Backbone as a chain_set.jsonl record, in Angstrom:
{"seq": "XXXXXXXXXXXXXXXXXXXXXXXXXXXXXXXXXXXXXXXXXXXXXXXXXXXXXXXXXXXXXXXXXXXXXXXXXXXXXXXXXXXXXXXXXXXXXXXXXXXXXXXXXXXXXXXXXXXXXXXXXXXXXXXXXXXXXXXXXXXXXXXXXXXXX", "coords": {"N": [[300.139, -166.477, 71.03], [298.727, -164.658, 68.37], [298.979, -161.061, 67.781], [296.491, -158.356, 67.261], [296.992, -155.813, 64.789], [297.421, -152.753, 63.251], [298.66, -150.535, 60.785], [299.761, -147.377, 61.116], [299.839, -144.161, 59.704], [301.236, -140.921, 59.681], [299.823, -137.911, 58.568], [299.152, -134.87, 56.677], [296.822, -134.267, 55.613], [294.661, -136.385, 56.583], [292.125, -137.376, 55.486], [292.259, -137.114, 52.526], [294.634, -138.687, 52.122], [293.539, -141.274, 53.001], [291.401, -141.417, 50.982], [293.11, -141.635, 48.826], [294.703, -144.075, 49.226], [292.802, -145.955, 49.64], [291.465, -146.165, 47.047], [293.871, -146.9, 45.759], [294.596, -149.414, 46.697], [292.246, -150.897, 46.664], [290.585, -150.937, 48.868], [288.334, -150.233, 51.507], [287.065, -147.181, 52.724], [286.653, -146.535, 56.212], [283.568, -146.26, 57.884], [282.772, -144.387, 60.351], [280.436, -143.155, 61.227], [278.168, -143.972, 62.607], [279.04, -144.475, 65.111], [280.036, -142.131, 65.867], [277.774, -140.444, 65.834], [276.283, -141.599, 67.92], [277.977, -141.074, 69.99], [277.922, -138.25, 69.988], [275.125, -137.933, 70.568], [275.341, -138.816, 73.288], [276.675, -136.64, 74.295], [279.339, -136.826, 74.631], [281.272, -136.213, 72.938], [282.241, -133.205, 70.965], [281.377, -131.044, 68.242], [283.865, -130.057, 67.195], [285.64, -131.883, 66.972], [285.001, -133.112, 64.688], [284.579, -133.665, 61.017], [283.136, -133.441, 57.733], [283.109, -136.172, 55.424], [282.871, -137.699, 52.359], [280.068, -137.281, 52.574], [279.211, -137.898, 54.99], [279.486, -137.665, 58.779], [282.776, -137.665, 59.983], [285.75, -138.43, 61.856], [287.722, -135.612, 62.522], [290.638, -135.636, 62.589], [291.409, -138.367, 62.113], [291.187, -141.118, 60.256], [290.561, -144.292, 58.691], [291.323, -146.984, 56.469], [290.315, -150.218, 55.21], [290.664, -153.635, 54.467], [288.351, -154.811, 52.192], [287.373, -157.552, 52.48], [287.68, -158.209, 55.087], [286.553, -158.777, 58.293], [284.363, -156.332, 60.245], [283.483, -154.048, 62.976], [280.259, -153.547, 63.156], [278.961, -151.527, 64.694], [280.834, -149.536, 65.303], [282.225, -149.075, 62.918], [284.881, -149.844, 62.658], [287.387, -151.627, 61.257], [288.496, -155.049, 61.705], [290.666, -156.233, 60.786], [293.04, -156.382, 58.314], [294.133, -153.106, 58.15], [294.816, -149.532, 57.469], [295.475, -146.635, 59.251], [295.137, -143.173, 59.277], [296.547, -140.441, 60.583], [296.26, -137.063, 61.684], [299.093, -134.891, 61.665], [300.917, -132.14, 62.693], [303.458, -131.415, 61.534], [305.272, -131.666, 58.417], [306.275, -134.256, 56.158], [309.705, -134.936, 56.224], [311.949, -136.39, 55.753], [313.21, -139.66, 54.433], [311.154, -142.376, 54.391], [310.951, -144.8, 56.998], [309.56, -147.254, 56.993], [307.74, -148.767, 54.525], [305.002, -149.395, 52.036], [304.689, -152.186, 49.882], [303.338, -152.57, 46.812], [301.783, -154.951, 44.881], [301.449, -155.537, 41.62], [299.467, -157.304, 39.17], [300.927, -159.967, 37.144], [302.818, -158.8, 34.52], [301.614, -156.29, 34.466], [302.618, -154.07, 35.656], [303.351, -151.53, 34.718], [300.994, -150.498, 33.827], [299.671, -150.471, 36.3], [301.145, -148.558, 37.593], [300.663, -146.271, 35.98], [297.954, -145.997, 36.5], [298.043, -145.45, 39.411], [299.445, -142.934, 39.24], [297.429, -141.277, 37.98], [295.858, -141.133, 40.23], [297.167, -139.58, 41.94], [299.805, -140.096, 42.76], [303.3, -140.206, 42.289], [306.047, -140.984, 40.366], [309.175, -141.9, 41.629], [311.644, -143.148, 41.143], [312.814, -145.684, 38.876], [313.626, -148.893, 39.453], [316.156, -151.456, 38.83], [317.76, -154.248, 39.751], [319.973, -157.016, 40.343], [318.409, -158.461, 42.121], [315.768, -157.997, 41.57], [313.264, -156.162, 40.189], [311.532, -152.939, 40.471], [309.42, -150.143, 41.015], [309.819, -147.248, 42.445], [307.639, -145.082, 44.08], [305.902, -142.148, 45.155], [303.27, -141.218, 47.441], [300.391, -138.876, 47.479], [301.181, -137.156, 49.539], [303.994, -137.573, 49.513], [304.966, -139.88, 50.652], [306.942, -142.633, 50.444], [306.531, -145.597, 48.268], [306.572, -148.814, 46.983], [306.052, -150.324, 43.681], [305.636, -153.516, 42.495]], "CA": [[299.056, -165.874, 70.545], [299.115, -163.415, 67.423], [298.581, -159.842, 68.045], [295.977, -157.556, 66.251], [297.686, -154.71, 64.549], [297.19, -151.799, 62.205], [299.468, -149.693, 60.317], [299.259, -145.992, 61.182], [300.512, -143.344, 58.878], [301.008, -139.587, 59.776], [299.383, -137.256, 57.441], [298.913, -133.501, 56.945], [295.434, -134.373, 55.321], [294.191, -137.678, 56.592], [291.112, -137.842, 54.523], [292.918, -137.159, 51.23], [295.427, -139.876, 52.114], [292.675, -142.289, 53.085], [290.885, -141.613, 49.722], [294.24, -142.142, 47.702], [295.176, -145.532, 49.605], [291.596, -146.853, 49.439], [291.576, -146.463, 45.67], [295.223, -147.622, 45.254], [294.636, -150.821, 47.241], [290.932, -151.587, 46.481], [290.206, -151.065, 50.269], [287.197, -149.473, 51.881], [287.163, -146.074, 53.766], [285.853, -146.96, 57.324], [282.642, -145.399, 57.965], [282.599, -144.368, 61.917], [279.51, -142.168, 61.486], [277.159, -144.474, 63.519], [279.632, -144.333, 66.38], [280.026, -140.613, 66.042], [276.425, -139.854, 66.091], [275.962, -142.08, 69.254], [278.8, -140.156, 71.018], [277.373, -136.805, 69.894], [274.009, -137.882, 71.413], [275.537, -138.753, 74.733], [277.305, -135.407, 74.862], [280.598, -137.178, 74.965], [282.237, -135.37, 71.998], [281.707, -132.035, 70.27], [281.498, -130.897, 66.884], [285.089, -129.453, 66.846], [286.37, -133.101, 66.654], [284.42, -133.664, 63.41], [284.369, -132.923, 59.764], [282.343, -134.18, 56.797], [283.818, -136.84, 54.323], [281.991, -138.565, 51.521], [278.783, -137.147, 52.71], [279.016, -138.389, 56.407], [280.469, -137.169, 59.723], [283.94, -138.309, 60.27], [286.67, -137.749, 62.703], [288.497, -134.49, 61.725], [292.072, -135.848, 62.558], [291.75, -139.738, 62.034], [290.43, -141.948, 59.273], [291.209, -145.53, 58.416], [290.915, -147.7, 55.444], [290.345, -151.663, 55.584], [290.442, -154.547, 53.481], [286.997, -155.102, 52.091], [286.801, -158.729, 52.817], [287.996, -158.484, 56.409], [285.458, -158.366, 59.322], [284.59, -155.026, 60.953], [282.62, -153.939, 63.948], [279.254, -152.809, 62.666], [278.572, -150.475, 65.711], [281.747, -148.556, 65.273], [282.699, -149.038, 61.549], [286.198, -150.111, 62.804], [287.946, -152.857, 60.826], [289.042, -155.971, 62.575], [291.619, -157.06, 60.029], [294.059, -155.519, 57.761], [293.727, -151.588, 57.945], [295.77, -148.406, 57.726], [294.944, -145.505, 60.022], [295.938, -142.018, 58.981], [296.391, -139.474, 61.759], [296.795, -135.702, 61.201], [300.177, -134.365, 62.471], [301.291, -130.689, 62.258], [304.624, -131.36, 60.637], [305.223, -132.195, 57.147], [307.335, -135.274, 55.854], [310.867, -134.236, 55.744], [312.998, -137.514, 55.456], [312.892, -140.859, 53.745], [310.37, -143.318, 55.233], [311.715, -146.041, 57.591], [308.642, -148.195, 56.688], [306.848, -148.551, 53.287], [304.205, -150.371, 51.503], [304.975, -152.712, 48.555], [302.067, -152.914, 46.112], [302.088, -155.838, 43.969], [300.769, -155.694, 40.557], [299.332, -158.542, 38.437], [301.934, -160.197, 36.2], [302.945, -158.103, 33.326], [300.783, -155.201, 34.622], [303.275, -152.981, 36.455], [303.369, -150.102, 34.016], [299.542, -149.979, 33.824], [299.354, -149.952, 37.643], [301.885, -147.229, 37.896], [299.834, -145.219, 35.236], [296.711, -145.958, 37.407], [298.352, -144.647, 40.648], [299.727, -141.595, 38.929], [296.134, -140.726, 37.835], [295.142, -141.011, 41.616], [297.792, -138.517, 42.466], [301.128, -140.621, 43.115], [304.447, -139.744, 41.364], [307.299, -141.972, 40.087], [310.407, -141.3, 42.05], [312.745, -143.872, 40.139], [312.661, -147.129, 38.391], [314.906, -149.767, 40.014], [316.449, -152.821, 38.255], [318.797, -154.818, 40.364], [319.936, -158.399, 40.268], [317.353, -158.896, 43.103], [314.376, -157.749, 41.152], [312.688, -154.727, 39.551], [310.418, -152.291, 41.033], [309.192, -148.722, 40.766], [309.556, -146.409, 43.777], [306.815, -144.009, 43.954], [305.307, -141.291, 46.31], [301.728, -140.992, 47.554], [300.067, -137.475, 47.366], [301.987, -136.492, 50.576], [305.438, -137.822, 49.506], [305.462, -141.073, 51.366], [307.469, -143.671, 49.438], [306.072, -146.987, 48.355], [307.151, -149.539, 45.856], [305.127, -151.247, 42.951], [306.482, -154.606, 41.965]], "C": [[299.392, -164.547, 69.561], [298.417, -162.235, 67.97], [297.841, -159.226, 66.892], [296.756, -156.306, 66.061], [297.028, -153.81, 63.515], [298.406, -150.954, 61.939], [299.043, -148.129, 60.344], [300.324, -144.961, 60.573], [300.271, -141.897, 59.304], [300.704, -138.931, 58.62], [298.956, -135.755, 57.813], [297.432, -133.5, 56.698], [294.949, -135.818, 55.263], [293.155, -138.201, 55.654], [291.556, -138.02, 53.049], [293.777, -138.376, 51.063], [294.552, -141.199, 52.013], [291.929, -142.662, 51.639], [291.946, -142.296, 48.625], [294.437, -143.75, 47.997], [293.894, -146.481, 49.362], [291.533, -147.187, 47.874], [292.555, -147.107, 45.224], [295.04, -149.055, 45.564], [293.316, -151.601, 47.082], [290.297, -151.7, 47.86], [288.942, -150.156, 50.334], [287.512, -148.45, 53.034], [286.227, -146.441, 54.945], [284.961, -145.843, 57.465], [282.227, -145.492, 59.647], [281.313, -143.552, 62.263], [278.542, -142.686, 62.46], [277.765, -144.271, 65.043], [279.666, -143.056, 66.822], [278.744, -140.094, 66.478], [275.931, -140.499, 67.648], [276.703, -141.461, 70.259], [278.354, -138.787, 71.049], [276.066, -136.831, 70.873], [274.2, -138.141, 72.936], [276.192, -137.541, 75.305], [278.838, -135.652, 74.947], [281.652, -136.546, 74.111], [281.411, -134.174, 71.471], [282.126, -131.998, 68.906], [282.934, -130.486, 66.395], [286.032, -130.699, 66.502], [285.99, -133.727, 65.313], [284.715, -132.997, 62.155], [283.314, -133.881, 58.844], [283.336, -134.828, 55.772], [282.901, -137.782, 53.653], [280.592, -138.546, 52.134], [278.273, -137.636, 54.087], [279.889, -137.757, 57.394], [281.501, -138.283, 59.907], [284.832, -137.68, 61.45], [287.533, -136.743, 61.947], [290.071, -135.105, 61.626], [292.419, -137.307, 62.428], [290.71, -140.179, 60.877], [291.229, -143.121, 58.999], [290.597, -146.044, 57.024], [291.169, -149.274, 55.794], [290.328, -152.308, 54.237], [288.992, -154.961, 53.271], [286.442, -156.529, 52.347], [287.105, -159.137, 54.271], [286.632, -158.111, 57.25], [285.694, -156.88, 59.902], [283.389, -154.935, 62.01], [281.488, -152.946, 63.508], [278.823, -151.602, 63.482], [279.573, -149.428, 65.594], [282.337, -148.183, 63.861], [284.262, -149.476, 61.741], [286.594, -151.516, 62.179], [288.538, -153.75, 61.847], [290.189, -156.712, 61.916], [292.581, -156.09, 59.533], [293.533, -154.016, 57.493], [295.043, -150.676, 58.097], [294.942, -147.263, 58.208], [295.709, -144.241, 59.704], [295.516, -140.992, 60.021], [297.01, -138.255, 61.444], [297.873, -135.455, 62.207], [300.453, -133.116, 61.903], [302.372, -130.661, 61.42], [304.416, -132.086, 59.436], [306.422, -133.28, 57.134], [308.568, -134.563, 55.491], [312.061, -135.291, 55.362], [312.469, -138.743, 54.855], [312.101, -141.808, 54.879], [311.172, -144.465, 55.839], [310.84, -147.286, 57.389], [307.876, -147.932, 55.378], [306.039, -149.705, 52.878], [304.838, -150.793, 50.192], [303.759, -153.115, 48.062], [302.434, -153.752, 44.968], [301.027, -156.075, 42.839], [300.447, -157.072, 39.881], [300.506, -158.818, 37.484], [301.797, -159.557, 34.958], [302.078, -156.816, 33.336], [301.323, -154.002, 35.54], [303.209, -151.547, 35.906], [301.829, -149.741, 33.999], [299.128, -149.713, 35.331], [300.102, -148.712, 37.985], [301.085, -146.075, 37.309], [298.569, -144.812, 36.091], [296.951, -145.043, 38.702], [298.734, -143.278, 40.305], [298.496, -140.82, 38.74], [295.515, -140.416, 39.191], [296.032, -139.857, 42.39], [299.311, -139.086, 43.063], [302.107, -140.056, 41.945], [305.573, -140.697, 41.41], [308.41, -141.129, 40.521], [311.562, -141.811, 41.129], [312.277, -145.227, 40.016], [313.941, -147.863, 38.878], [315.139, -151.093, 39.312], [317.878, -153.191, 38.795], [318.82, -156.273, 40.021], [318.945, -159.074, 41.163], [316.056, -158.918, 42.689], [314.307, -156.417, 40.597], [311.443, -154.211, 40.306], [310.373, -150.8, 40.65], [308.958, -148.089, 42.031], [308.816, -145.13, 43.354], [306.486, -143.324, 45.169], [303.983, -141.143, 46.321], [301.697, -139.458, 47.455], [300.955, -136.643, 48.411], [303.436, -136.797, 50.672], [305.836, -139.008, 50.2], [305.738, -142.084, 50.349], [306.74, -145.003, 49.503], [306.595, -147.568, 46.999], [305.991, -150.276, 45.036], [306.084, -152.208, 42.218], [305.73, -155.321, 40.875]], "O": [[300.134, -163.621, 69.889], [297.353, -162.371, 68.575], [298.243, -159.378, 65.738], [297.183, -155.722, 67.057], [296.03, -154.25, 62.944], [299.147, -150.683, 62.885], [298.102, -147.711, 59.67], [301.503, -144.96, 60.929], [299.088, -141.559, 59.314], [301.273, -139.305, 57.594], [298.524, -135.423, 58.917], [296.73, -132.823, 57.449], [294.82, -136.426, 54.201], [293.265, -139.294, 55.1], [291.218, -139.027, 52.427], [293.712, -139.051, 50.035], [294.754, -142.058, 51.154], [291.837, -143.806, 51.193], [291.7, -143.197, 47.823], [294.334, -144.575, 47.09], [294.013, -147.629, 48.935], [291.548, -148.355, 47.487], [292.361, -147.917, 44.318], [295.329, -149.885, 44.702], [293.267, -152.806, 47.331], [289.453, -152.585, 48.002], [288.572, -149.458, 49.39], [288.088, -148.767, 54.075], [285.043, -146.649, 54.68], [285.315, -144.681, 57.262], [281.553, -146.398, 60.137], [281.087, -143.268, 63.439], [278.038, -141.844, 63.203], [277.055, -143.957, 65.999], [279.387, -142.767, 67.985], [278.668, -139.342, 67.449], [275.246, -139.816, 68.409], [276.188, -141.28, 71.362], [278.404, -138.165, 72.11], [275.902, -136.005, 71.771], [273.365, -137.755, 73.753], [276.296, -137.354, 76.517], [279.564, -134.728, 75.314], [282.795, -136.37, 74.531], [280.181, -134.121, 71.511], [283.01, -132.706, 68.424], [283.163, -130.584, 65.19], [287.057, -130.547, 65.838], [286.571, -134.72, 64.873], [285.085, -131.823, 62.174], [282.798, -134.909, 59.283], [284.266, -134.169, 55.307], [282.223, -138.581, 54.299], [279.954, -139.594, 52.238], [277.069, -137.766, 54.308], [280.971, -137.307, 57.017], [281.248, -139.486, 59.973], [284.613, -136.556, 61.901], [288.009, -137.025, 60.848], [290.651, -135.008, 60.545], [293.599, -137.618, 62.593], [289.621, -139.642, 60.673], [292.457, -143.054, 59.045], [289.557, -145.589, 56.549], [292.088, -149.595, 56.548], [290.068, -151.759, 53.166], [288.427, -155.475, 54.236], [285.228, -156.719, 52.425], [286.828, -160.272, 54.659], [285.811, -157.274, 56.873], [286.786, -156.327, 60.027], [282.419, -155.686, 61.9], [281.681, -151.731, 63.48], [278.313, -150.665, 62.868], [279.14, -148.295, 65.805], [282.874, -147.09, 63.682], [284.892, -149.389, 60.687], [286.067, -152.518, 62.661], [289.07, -153.239, 62.832], [290.643, -157.728, 62.441], [292.923, -155.107, 60.191], [292.615, -153.792, 56.704], [296.067, -151.005, 58.695], [293.876, -146.953, 57.677], [296.928, -144.261, 59.869], [294.34, -140.734, 60.278], [298.151, -138.239, 60.981], [297.712, -135.718, 63.399], [300.266, -132.944, 60.698], [302.307, -129.858, 60.489], [303.574, -132.978, 59.33], [307.364, -133.224, 57.925], [308.577, -133.708, 54.606], [313.024, -134.921, 54.69], [311.246, -138.853, 54.774], [312.459, -141.897, 56.054], [312.024, -145.031, 55.153], [311.373, -148.373, 57.612], [307.393, -146.81, 55.223], [306.29, -150.844, 53.271], [305.426, -149.988, 49.47], [303.074, -153.918, 48.695], [303.276, -153.379, 44.151], [299.962, -156.663, 43.026], [301.254, -157.978, 40.091], [301.068, -157.824, 37.025], [300.762, -159.701, 34.308], [301.827, -156.286, 32.254], [300.596, -153.15, 36.051], [303.033, -150.558, 36.618], [301.54, -148.559, 34.186], [298.319, -148.82, 35.584], [299.557, -147.87, 38.699], [300.841, -145.061, 37.963], [298.212, -143.66, 36.337], [296.224, -144.095, 39.0], [298.354, -142.398, 41.078], [298.433, -139.721, 39.29], [294.703, -139.495, 39.282], [295.569, -139.296, 43.383], [299.891, -138.353, 43.864], [301.711, -139.56, 40.891], [305.976, -141.149, 42.482], [308.673, -140.013, 40.072], [312.29, -141.059, 40.481], [311.54, -145.82, 40.803], [315.087, -147.45, 38.699], [314.163, -151.841, 39.254], [318.92, -152.643, 38.436], [317.844, -156.785, 39.472], [318.666, -160.251, 40.935], [315.217, -159.649, 43.216], [315.275, -155.657, 40.575], [310.517, -154.929, 40.683], [311.291, -150.311, 39.992], [307.948, -148.366, 42.678], [309.216, -144.315, 42.523], [306.768, -143.871, 46.236], [303.424, -140.929, 45.245], [302.734, -138.802, 47.361], [301.392, -135.536, 48.095], [304.108, -136.431, 51.636], [307.041, -139.194, 50.365], [304.91, -142.384, 49.488], [306.376, -145.491, 50.573], [306.98, -146.856, 46.072], [305.058, -150.789, 45.654], [307.048, -151.874, 41.529], [306.248, -156.271, 40.288]]}, "num_chains": 1, "name": "protein.A"}
């Protein structure tokens, strides 16, 4: 039986990271506000756990993005397919990632994709051309490496 999974990324500002990656990948930022309102109504959580993001209540320290074509739980807003969860951590990134995303541009559109990602807040680290292929190593707004192929 295959297991359900999500990629979890540590972040200093999870909402900024979610906004960047949602735009970068064409994903949807999850809306957990219905669940949050329900939990507030039961007295199960307090306002100290919350923030406002894109005009609605959101978890202060967690937020996820999901593929727009994948199913999601309407009651909680949680994606049931491809998703990335950003969780707040106190420490900053200090070393190279052990895991990274590869973003695949359309054929012949790598440079245009890199320019689009730079406008969203990413930065080019280096351009790689090896016998096995070409790609551009980039960093997201918090310095996490990813590749554009």
